[in-house]
Coordinates of C-alpha atoms in Angstrom, one line a residue:
M1 CA 0.8 78.9 -109.5
L2 CA 3.9 81.2 -109.8
Y3 CA 7.3 80.0 -109.1
L4 CA 10.3 82.1 -109.4
F5 CA 13.5 80.1 -109.1
C6 CA 17.2 81.4 -110.0
M7 CA 20.6 79.9 -110.6
K8 CA 24.2 81.3 -110.8
F9 CA 24.2 82.6 -114.4
L10 CA 21.0 80.7 -115.3
F11 CA 17.7 82.9 -114.5
F12 CA 14.4 81.0 -114.6
L13 CA 10.8 82.0 -113.9
L14 CA 9.3 78.5 -113.2
L15 CA 5.6 78.2 -113.5
A16 CA 3.6 74.9 -112.8
T17 CA 0.5 73.3 -112.5
F18 CA 0.2 70.1 -110.3
L19 CA -2.5 67.7 -108.2
I20 CA -2.2 68.3 -104.7
T21 CA -3.5 65.8 -101.8
P22 CA -6.2 66.9 -99.4
L23 CA -5.3 69.3 -96.6
F24 CA -4.5 67.5 -93.2
S25 CA -5.0 69.2 -90.1
N26 CA -2.5 67.5 -87.8
A27 CA 1.0 68.7 -87.9
A28 CA 3.8 66.2 -88.9
I29 CA 7.2 68.4 -88.3
T30 CA 10.3 66.4 -89.2
Q31 CA 12.7 66.4 -86.2
V32 CA 16.6 67.2 -86.9
S33 CA 19.3 64.9 -85.2
T34 CA 22.8 64.9 -84.7
D35 CA 23.0 61.4 -83.5
T36 CA 26.0 59.4 -85.1
S37 CA 25.0 55.7 -83.9
W38 CA 23.9 55.1 -87.8
F39 CA 27.4 55.7 -88.9
S40 CA 28.3 51.8 -88.6
Q41 CA 25.7 51.2 -91.4
I42 CA 26.8 53.3 -94.0
T43 CA 27.9 51.4 -97.0
S44 CA 29.7 52.9 -100.2
P45 CA 27.7 53.1 -103.3
G46 CA 31.2 52.3 -105.2
A47 CA 30.7 55.0 -107.8
Y48 CA 29.4 58.6 -108.1
T49 CA 27.4 59.6 -111.3
H50 CA 25.6 62.3 -112.6
V51 CA 22.5 62.8 -114.8
R52 CA 24.9 64.6 -117.2
D53 CA 27.0 61.5 -118.0
G54 CA 27.6 61.2 -121.4
D55 CA 26.6 63.2 -124.3
V56 CA 23.4 64.9 -122.7
S57 CA 22.9 66.5 -126.6
K58 CA 22.2 63.4 -128.1
I59 CA 19.0 62.8 -125.9
T60 CA 15.7 64.7 -125.9
P61 CA 14.6 66.6 -122.9
E62 CA 12.1 64.2 -122.1
E63 CA 14.8 61.1 -122.0
Y64 CA 17.0 63.5 -119.9
L65 CA 14.2 63.5 -117.4
N66 CA 13.9 59.7 -117.7
R67 CA 17.7 59.8 -116.4
Y68 CA 16.3 61.3 -113.2
R69 CA 13.4 58.7 -112.8
S70 CA 15.6 55.9 -113.4
R71 CA 18.1 56.7 -111.0
L72 CA 15.1 57.1 -108.6
G73 CA 13.5 53.8 -109.0
V74 CA 10.5 55.3 -110.9
L75 CA 9.0 53.9 -114.5
N76 CA 10.1 55.8 -117.6
L77 CA 7.7 58.5 -119.2
T78 CA 6.5 58.0 -123.1
T79 CA 7.6 61.0 -124.7
S80 CA 3.9 62.0 -126.3
E81 CA 4.1 64.1 -129.8
K82 CA 0.3 65.4 -128.9
L83 CA 1.7 66.6 -125.7
R84 CA 4.6 67.9 -127.6
E85 CA 2.2 69.5 -130.0
S86 CA 0.4 71.1 -127.0
A87 CA 3.3 72.4 -125.4
K88 CA 4.6 73.8 -128.4
N89 CA 1.3 75.7 -128.9
H90 CA 1.4 77.1 -125.5
A91 CA 5.3 78.1 -125.8
D92 CA 4.2 80.0 -129.1
Y93 CA 1.5 81.9 -127.3
L94 CA 3.5 82.8 -124.3
A95 CA 6.6 84.3 -126.8
T96 CA 3.8 86.4 -128.5
N97 CA 1.6 87.6 -125.8
G98 CA 3.4 86.7 -122.5
I99 CA 1.3 85.7 -119.6
Y100 CA -2.3 86.5 -119.8
Q101 CA -4.0 88.0 -116.6
N102 CA -1.7 87.1 -114.3
D103 CA -2.2 83.5 -115.1
P104 CA 0.7 81.6 -116.5
H105 CA -1.4 78.8 -117.5
G106 CA -4.2 80.8 -119.0
E107 CA -4.8 82.0 -122.6
G108 CA -6.9 84.7 -124.0
S109 CA -9.4 83.6 -126.4
A110 CA -9.0 86.8 -128.6
L111 CA -5.3 86.8 -128.7
S112 CA -3.1 85.1 -131.3
G113 CA -2.4 81.6 -131.0
F114 CA -5.0 80.7 -128.9
T115 CA -5.6 76.9 -128.5
G116 CA -7.4 76.9 -125.0
A117 CA -7.8 78.7 -121.7
T118 CA -6.3 75.8 -119.7
P119 CA -3.6 72.8 -120.2
A120 CA -6.3 70.6 -119.9
T121 CA -8.3 72.3 -122.9
R122 CA -5.2 72.8 -125.1
C123 CA -4.3 68.9 -124.7
E124 CA -7.7 68.3 -125.7
H125 CA -7.5 70.4 -128.6
V126 CA -4.5 68.5 -130.0
G127 CA -6.4 65.3 -129.4
Y128 CA -5.1 64.2 -126.5
S129 CA -7.3 61.8 -124.3
K130 CA -5.9 61.6 -120.8
Y131 CA -5.5 64.0 -118.1
C132 CA -3.0 66.9 -118.6
T133 CA -1.2 69.2 -116.4
E134 CA 1.9 71.6 -117.0
V135 CA 5.2 72.8 -116.1
Q136 CA 6.5 75.8 -117.8
A137 CA 9.8 78.1 -117.5
Y138 CA 10.8 81.7 -118.6
G139 CA 14.6 82.3 -118.8
G140 CA 18.0 82.2 -120.8
G141 CA 18.6 78.6 -120.3
D142 CA 17.5 75.3 -122.2
L143 CA 15.1 72.8 -121.7
Y144 CA 17.5 70.5 -119.6
S145 CA 18.6 73.4 -117.1
A146 CA 15.1 74.3 -117.0
L147 CA 14.3 70.3 -115.7
D148 CA 17.2 70.8 -113.5
S149 CA 16.0 73.3 -112.0
L150 CA 12.6 72.0 -111.2
M151 CA 14.2 69.0 -109.9
M152 CA 15.4 71.2 -107.2
T153 CA 12.3 72.3 -106.2
P154 CA 10.5 70.9 -103.1
F155 CA 6.7 70.5 -104.3
H156 CA 7.2 70.5 -108.2
R157 CA 9.7 67.6 -108.1
L158 CA 6.8 65.2 -107.3
S159 CA 5.0 66.1 -110.5
L160 CA 8.2 65.0 -112.4
V161 CA 8.9 62.1 -110.3
H162 CA 5.3 60.9 -109.5
P163 CA 4.9 57.1 -110.2
G164 CA 1.2 57.8 -111.4
V165 CA 2.3 60.4 -114.4
T166 CA 2.5 58.4 -117.6
E167 CA 3.7 60.6 -120.7
I168 CA 5.3 64.0 -121.6
G169 CA 6.0 66.3 -124.1
C170 CA 8.4 69.5 -124.1
S171 CA 8.7 72.4 -126.3
Q172 CA 10.8 75.6 -126.1
T173 CA 9.9 78.9 -128.3
G174 CA 12.3 81.7 -127.5
Y175 CA 12.7 82.0 -123.6
W176 CA 9.6 80.1 -122.9
I177 CA 9.9 76.3 -121.7
V178 CA 6.8 74.3 -121.5
C179 CA 6.2 70.6 -120.7
D180 CA 2.6 69.1 -120.5
I181 CA 2.5 66.1 -118.6
G182 CA -0.3 63.1 -119.1
L183 CA -1.7 60.8 -116.5
N184 CA -4.5 58.2 -116.0
I185 CA -6.3 60.1 -113.3
S186 CA -7.8 56.9 -111.8
D187 CA -4.3 55.5 -111.4
Y188 CA -2.7 58.7 -109.7
W189 CA -3.6 58.5 -106.2
S190 CA -3.2 54.4 -106.1
S191 CA 0.3 54.3 -107.6
I192 CA 1.5 56.2 -104.3
G193 CA 0.0 53.1 -102.2
D194 CA 1.5 50.7 -104.7
M195 CA 5.0 51.9 -104.2
D196 CA 7.2 49.0 -103.1
E197 CA 10.3 51.2 -102.4
P198 CA 10.6 54.6 -101.2
I199 CA 11.7 57.6 -103.5
I200 CA 14.7 59.2 -102.3
Y201 CA 16.5 62.3 -103.9
P202 CA 19.2 62.4 -104.5
A203 CA 19.4 59.0 -105.5
N204 CA 22.1 56.9 -103.6
G205 CA 25.5 57.4 -105.3
Q206 CA 24.1 60.4 -107.3
V207 CA 26.0 63.8 -107.7
I208 CA 24.0 67.0 -107.4
S209 CA 24.7 70.7 -107.3
T210 CA 25.0 72.8 -104.1
T211 CA 22.2 75.0 -103.5
F212 CA 18.5 75.8 -104.0
L213 CA 17.1 79.5 -104.0
V214 CA 14.2 79.7 -101.9
N215 CA 11.8 81.6 -104.2
E216 CA 8.9 79.1 -104.7
T217 CA 5.1 79.8 -104.4
P218 CA 3.6 78.1 -102.1
M219 CA 6.9 79.5 -100.5
P220 CA 8.4 76.3 -98.6
Y221 CA 10.5 78.5 -96.3
P222 CA 9.0 81.8 -95.8
T223 CA 11.9 83.0 -93.7
Y224 CA 14.7 82.2 -96.4
S225 CA 12.5 84.0 -99.3
G226 CA 15.4 84.8 -101.8
K227 CA 18.3 83.4 -100.3
F228 CA 20.7 80.3 -101.4
I229 CA 20.4 77.3 -99.2
G230 CA 21.3 73.9 -99.3
P231 CA 19.9 71.4 -101.8
T232 CA 16.2 69.9 -101.4
L233 CA 16.8 66.4 -99.9
M234 CA 13.9 64.0 -99.9
Y235 CA 12.3 61.0 -98.8
W236 CA 8.9 59.5 -99.8
P237 CA 7.9 56.5 -98.1
A238 CA 6.5 54.0 -99.8
G239 CA 2.9 52.6 -99.6
G240 CA 1.3 56.1 -99.2
L241 CA 2.3 56.6 -95.7
V242 CA 0.1 59.6 -94.3
E243 CA 1.8 62.5 -92.6
P244 CA 4.9 60.6 -91.6
E245 CA 6.7 61.1 -88.7
A246 CA 10.2 61.5 -89.4
E247 CA 13.8 62.3 -88.0
V248 CA 16.8 63.0 -90.3
A249 CA 20.3 63.6 -89.9
V250 CA 23.3 64.9 -92.8
Y251 CA 26.7 64.2 -92.2
D252 CA 29.7 65.6 -94.1
L253 CA 31.9 62.3 -94.8
T254 CA 34.5 64.7 -96.1
N255 CA 35.1 67.1 -93.3
N256 CA 33.7 64.7 -90.6
K257 CA 30.8 66.7 -89.1
S258 CA 27.2 67.0 -88.6
I259 CA 25.0 69.2 -90.5
Q260 CA 23.3 70.5 -87.3
T261 CA 21.2 73.3 -88.9
I262 CA 18.4 72.0 -91.4
L263 CA 15.1 73.4 -92.5
T264 CA 12.3 71.1 -93.0
I265 CA 8.6 71.0 -94.2
D266 CA 5.8 70.0 -92.5
T267 CA 4.4 66.5 -94.1
A268 CA 0.8 67.6 -93.4
N269 CA 1.5 70.2 -95.8
S270 CA -0.9 69.4 -98.8
N271 CA 1.6 70.5 -101.5
A272 CA 4.2 67.9 -100.0
S273 CA 2.3 65.1 -100.9
N274 CA 3.2 63.0 -97.7
A275 CA 7.2 63.6 -98.6
I276 CA 9.6 64.5 -96.2
F277 CA 11.4 67.3 -97.4
F278 CA 14.7 68.6 -95.7
N279 CA 17.3 71.5 -96.6
P280 CA 20.8 72.3 -95.3
V281 CA 20.6 76.0 -94.5
E282 CA 23.7 76.6 -95.6
P283 CA 24.7 75.8 -99.4
L284 CA 26.9 72.5 -99.4
E285 CA 30.6 72.4 -100.2
L286 CA 31.6 71.5 -103.6
D287 CA 33.2 68.3 -104.0
H288 CA 32.1 66.7 -100.4
E289 CA 30.4 63.5 -99.7
Y290 CA 27.5 63.3 -97.6
A291 CA 25.8 60.7 -95.8
V292 CA 21.6 61.1 -95.1
Y293 CA 20.0 59.3 -92.4
V294 CA 15.8 59.3 -92.2
H295 CA 14.0 57.0 -90.0
D296 CA 10.2 56.9 -88.5
I297 CA 9.9 58.1 -85.3
S298 CA 6.2 57.2 -84.9
S299 CA 5.3 54.0 -82.8
E300 CA 5.0 52.1 -86.1
N301 CA 8.7 51.9 -86.8
A302 CA 7.7 52.0 -90.7
F303 CA 10.7 53.0 -92.1
E304 CA 14.5 53.9 -92.0
K305 CA 16.9 54.9 -94.8
I306 CA 20.4 55.4 -95.1
W307 CA 22.2 56.6 -98.2
T308 CA 25.2 58.8 -99.8
F309 CA 25.5 61.4 -102.5
K310 CA 28.1 63.8 -103.5
T311 CA 28.5 67.3 -105.1
Q312 CA 30.0 68.4 -107.8
K313 CA 33.6 68.6 -107.9
S314 CA 33.9 72.4 -109.6
S315 CA 31.7 74.6 -111.4
N316 CA 30.4 78.0 -111.3
I317 CA 27.1 76.8 -113.1
D318 CA 24.7 74.9 -111.1
F319 CA 22.5 73.7 -113.8
P320 CA 24.2 74.1 -117.1
D321 CA 22.9 74.2 -120.8
V322 CA 23.5 71.4 -123.1
D323 CA 26.7 72.3 -124.3
Q324 CA 28.1 73.5 -120.9
T325 CA 30.2 71.2 -118.6
I326 CA 30.5 70.5 -115.4
T327 CA 33.1 68.5 -113.2
Y328 CA 32.8 65.9 -110.7
D329 CA 34.5 62.7 -109.4
S330 CA 32.8 59.3 -110.6
H331 CA 34.5 57.0 -108.1
V332 CA 35.2 56.6 -104.6
D333 CA 37.0 53.9 -102.5
W334 CA 36.2 54.0 -98.8
V335 CA 38.7 53.2 -96.1
D336 CA 36.2 51.4 -93.6
V337 CA 32.8 50.6 -95.3
S338 CA 31.1 50.3 -91.9
G339 CA 32.1 53.9 -91.2
A340 CA 32.9 52.6 -87.6
E341 CA 36.3 54.9 -87.5
H342 CA 37.2 56.1 -91.2
L343 CA 34.3 57.8 -92.7
V344 CA 36.1 59.6 -95.5
S345 CA 37.0 58.3 -98.7
V346 CA 40.6 57.8 -100.3
P347 CA 41.5 60.3 -102.8
N348 CA 40.9 59.4 -106.4
S349 CA 44.7 60.4 -106.7
A350 CA 45.7 57.0 -105.7
V351 CA 47.3 56.7 -109.1
E352 CA 48.4 52.9 -108.9
D353 CA 44.8 52.0 -107.7
L354 CA 43.2 54.1 -110.6
I355 CA 45.5 52.3 -113.0
D356 CA 44.5 49.0 -111.4
R357 CA 40.8 49.9 -112.3
L358 CA 40.9 51.2 -115.6
Q359 CA 44.0 49.2 -117.1
G360 CA 43.2 48.1 -120.4
Q361 CA 40.1 50.5 -121.1
I362 CA 39.7 53.6 -123.6
M363 CA 38.8 56.6 -121.6
L364 CA 37.1 59.2 -123.2
A365 CA 37.1 62.9 -121.8
V366 CA 34.1 64.1 -122.0
D367 CA 35.1 67.7 -120.2
Y368 CA 37.3 68.5 -122.8
H369 CA 36.7 67.6 -126.7
G370 CA 36.1 63.6 -126.4
E371 CA 39.9 63.1 -126.4
A372 CA 40.3 59.2 -126.3
W373 CA 43.0 57.7 -124.1
Y374 CA 44.2 54.0 -123.8
I375 CA 45.5 52.6 -120.5
D376 CA 48.2 50.3 -121.4
P377 CA 47.8 47.2 -119.0
A378 CA 51.6 46.2 -119.8
S379 CA 53.3 49.8 -119.5
R380 CA 50.5 51.0 -117.3
L381 CA 50.5 54.3 -118.9
R382 CA 47.8 56.1 -121.0
Y383 CA 48.2 57.1 -124.6
Y384 CA 46.3 59.6 -126.6
L385 CA 44.5 58.4 -129.6
K386 CA 44.2 61.6 -131.8
D387 CA 41.9 59.7 -134.4
G388 CA 41.2 56.7 -136.0
S389 CA 44.3 56.0 -138.0
V390 CA 46.4 56.7 -135.1
A391 CA 44.4 54.8 -132.7
Y392 CA 44.9 52.0 -135.3
E393 CA 48.4 52.4 -135.4
F394 CA 49.2 53.0 -131.7
L395 CA 46.7 50.1 -130.5
R396 CA 48.7 47.6 -133.1
S397 CA 51.9 48.7 -131.8
F398 CA 50.5 47.3 -128.2
G399 CA 49.9 43.8 -129.8
L400 CA 50.1 40.7 -128.1
G401 CA 50.8 37.6 -130.7
I402 CA 48.3 34.8 -130.0
T403 CA 47.4 31.7 -132.1
N404 CA 44.2 30.9 -133.8
A405 CA 43.4 28.3 -131.7
D406 CA 43.4 30.5 -128.5
L407 CA 41.9 33.4 -130.3
A408 CA 39.0 31.3 -130.8
K409 CA 38.6 30.5 -127.4
I410 CA 37.8 34.2 -126.7
P411 CA 33.8 35.3 -127.8
A412 CA 33.8 37.4 -130.8
E413 CA 31.9 40.6 -130.9
T414 CA 28.8 39.1 -132.3
D415 CA 28.5 36.6 -129.6
V416 CA 25.3 36.5 -127.0
V417 CA 27.9 35.8 -124.2
G418 CA 31.4 37.2 -123.4
G419 CA 33.8 35.8 -121.0
G420 CA 35.9 32.9 -120.1
E421 CA 39.5 32.1 -118.5
L422 CA 41.5 33.4 -121.2
A423 CA 39.4 36.2 -121.9
E424 CA 39.8 37.6 -118.6
R425 CA 43.6 37.0 -118.7
L426 CA 43.9 38.9 -121.8
S427 CA 41.0 41.9 -120.8
G428 CA 42.0 45.2 -122.3
R429 CA 44.7 43.9 -124.5
I430 CA 45.4 44.1 -128.1
L431 CA 46.2 40.7 -129.6
L432 CA 47.7 39.9 -133.2
Q433 CA 46.9 36.9 -135.4
V434 CA 50.4 35.6 -135.9
E435 CA 49.2 32.4 -138.0
E436 CA 47.6 34.8 -140.5
H437 CA 48.3 38.5 -141.6
G438 CA 48.6 40.0 -137.9
E439 CA 45.0 41.0 -137.8
A440 CA 44.4 43.1 -134.8
W441 CA 41.7 42.2 -131.9
Y442 CA 40.6 44.3 -128.9
V443 CA 39.8 42.5 -126.1
N444 CA 37.0 45.0 -124.1
P445 CA 37.2 44.4 -120.5
S446 CA 33.5 45.5 -120.1
D447 CA 32.1 42.6 -122.3
L448 CA 35.0 40.3 -122.5
K449 CA 34.7 39.8 -126.2
R450 CA 37.0 40.6 -128.9
Y451 CA 36.4 43.1 -131.6
Y452 CA 38.4 43.1 -134.9
M453 CA 40.1 46.4 -135.9
A454 CA 40.4 45.8 -139.6
D455 CA 41.3 49.3 -140.5
G456 CA 41.6 52.9 -139.0
D457 CA 37.7 53.2 -139.4
E458 CA 37.1 50.2 -137.1
A459 CA 39.6 51.2 -134.7
Y460 CA 37.3 55.1 -134.3
R461 CA 34.2 53.0 -134.2
I462 CA 36.1 50.8 -131.2
M463 CA 37.6 53.9 -129.7
R464 CA 34.2 55.7 -129.6
E465 CA 31.6 52.8 -128.8
L466 CA 33.4 50.9 -126.4
S467 CA 35.2 53.8 -124.3
L468 CA 34.2 54.8 -120.9
G469 CA 33.3 58.5 -120.3
T470 CA 35.7 60.4 -117.8
M471 CA 36.9 63.7 -116.4
M472 CA 40.5 64.8 -117.5
P473 CA 40.9 65.9 -113.8
W474 CA 40.6 62.2 -112.8
I475 CA 42.8 60.5 -115.3
S476 CA 45.5 63.5 -115.5
E477 CA 48.1 62.0 -112.9
I478 CA 48.3 58.7 -114.9
P479 CA 51.7 59.1 -116.6
I480 CA 51.5 59.9 -120.5
G481 CA 53.2 57.1 -122.9
G482 CA 54.7 57.8 -126.3
V483 CA 55.0 55.4 -129.1
E484 CA 58.5 55.4 -130.9

């Protein structure tokens, strides 16, 4: 099946095989509501996070996909070297020969690099014994951005997050990207019925991009073919509910208005696998919070779900390569968690509030060059830690004297559990052993343990391993301090 999916600055031809459910005849059209009676049930997620949190370059594409699955409450996939080998064989073949007779998953037996006419036979060729299906892409992006692209499509997202899928292996040759997916066919269908919780996308508290380019086969929204619309939202009911009848609502919490024009996919569509898919017609706004409401309108009253998500703060790239960055706000404080009167969040520019949350932490600016900043609890200023030696001298200058007896009350790095009254009181502080030789210790707010800063190398290790990822715009309004 042919999938053409374009993104700003990144262009992919996405092609995938996937298992589908039997075709049902009864239509189950999802309804759209602008009712606001559900507002009182809105609760804050506390923080918003993106699958790009941290250094993506240090994980494999397979592990990156597992970030999506973990967020959605689905078991992680195991990376299979045999599936990687099968995927590489087909990527090499495509790079040499291109698409075979309009079948992107086929191979010609007389052509160079042939290892099987179908994904299943190619997996058998490398000794993979389970059932195997395939997702592939052609374009200028890398494996990470290709997975982002596939996750935005309505139907092929199901292949990547399906609870019955167990293994994956991905490879890239030139512009061709292939991921082979393994599963036990006997468990594939039953896994849907065994779901205890629904799968929702985006997950509660997730940050996503603003658009979806409708250019997929089978076409989910023929009238909007080739146009940018809002992102693909999804509610996949637990228990294998067949053709759910649902009503959906999307509300812009930032602008205080309902999204009234929403496209939906008939849940009787065999490609939808009984998932509820819906897209705002217009692309969403950058840096906005949205609330979603989905509920059963059949006589069964089988499900109801309310959650929130956020769009990226600023980016010209919907799905970046691994070496590109996006900007987003990762925290939100709500004026009224009930949502009864005030639905918008307090701006993150409330600096004093921000300092209260971050005091004592070492913040790593992942959107710049990994600069480290220490938020001093005493002065309530941020200090730039240029490198290990600078960090060692700077942090010692913030030192608070402590006796050996009191220091012993704070769990050490090697202890199993941190905490205690003194550790909580001195959280984030630098402690100097006044009864010894002024040895410096850092009390990590995250686990309430003390870490010994023996020298610049150790200060650098602590700075890197115990830091929290942040974006410079988020902490930029905290005043900068200097050490005399």
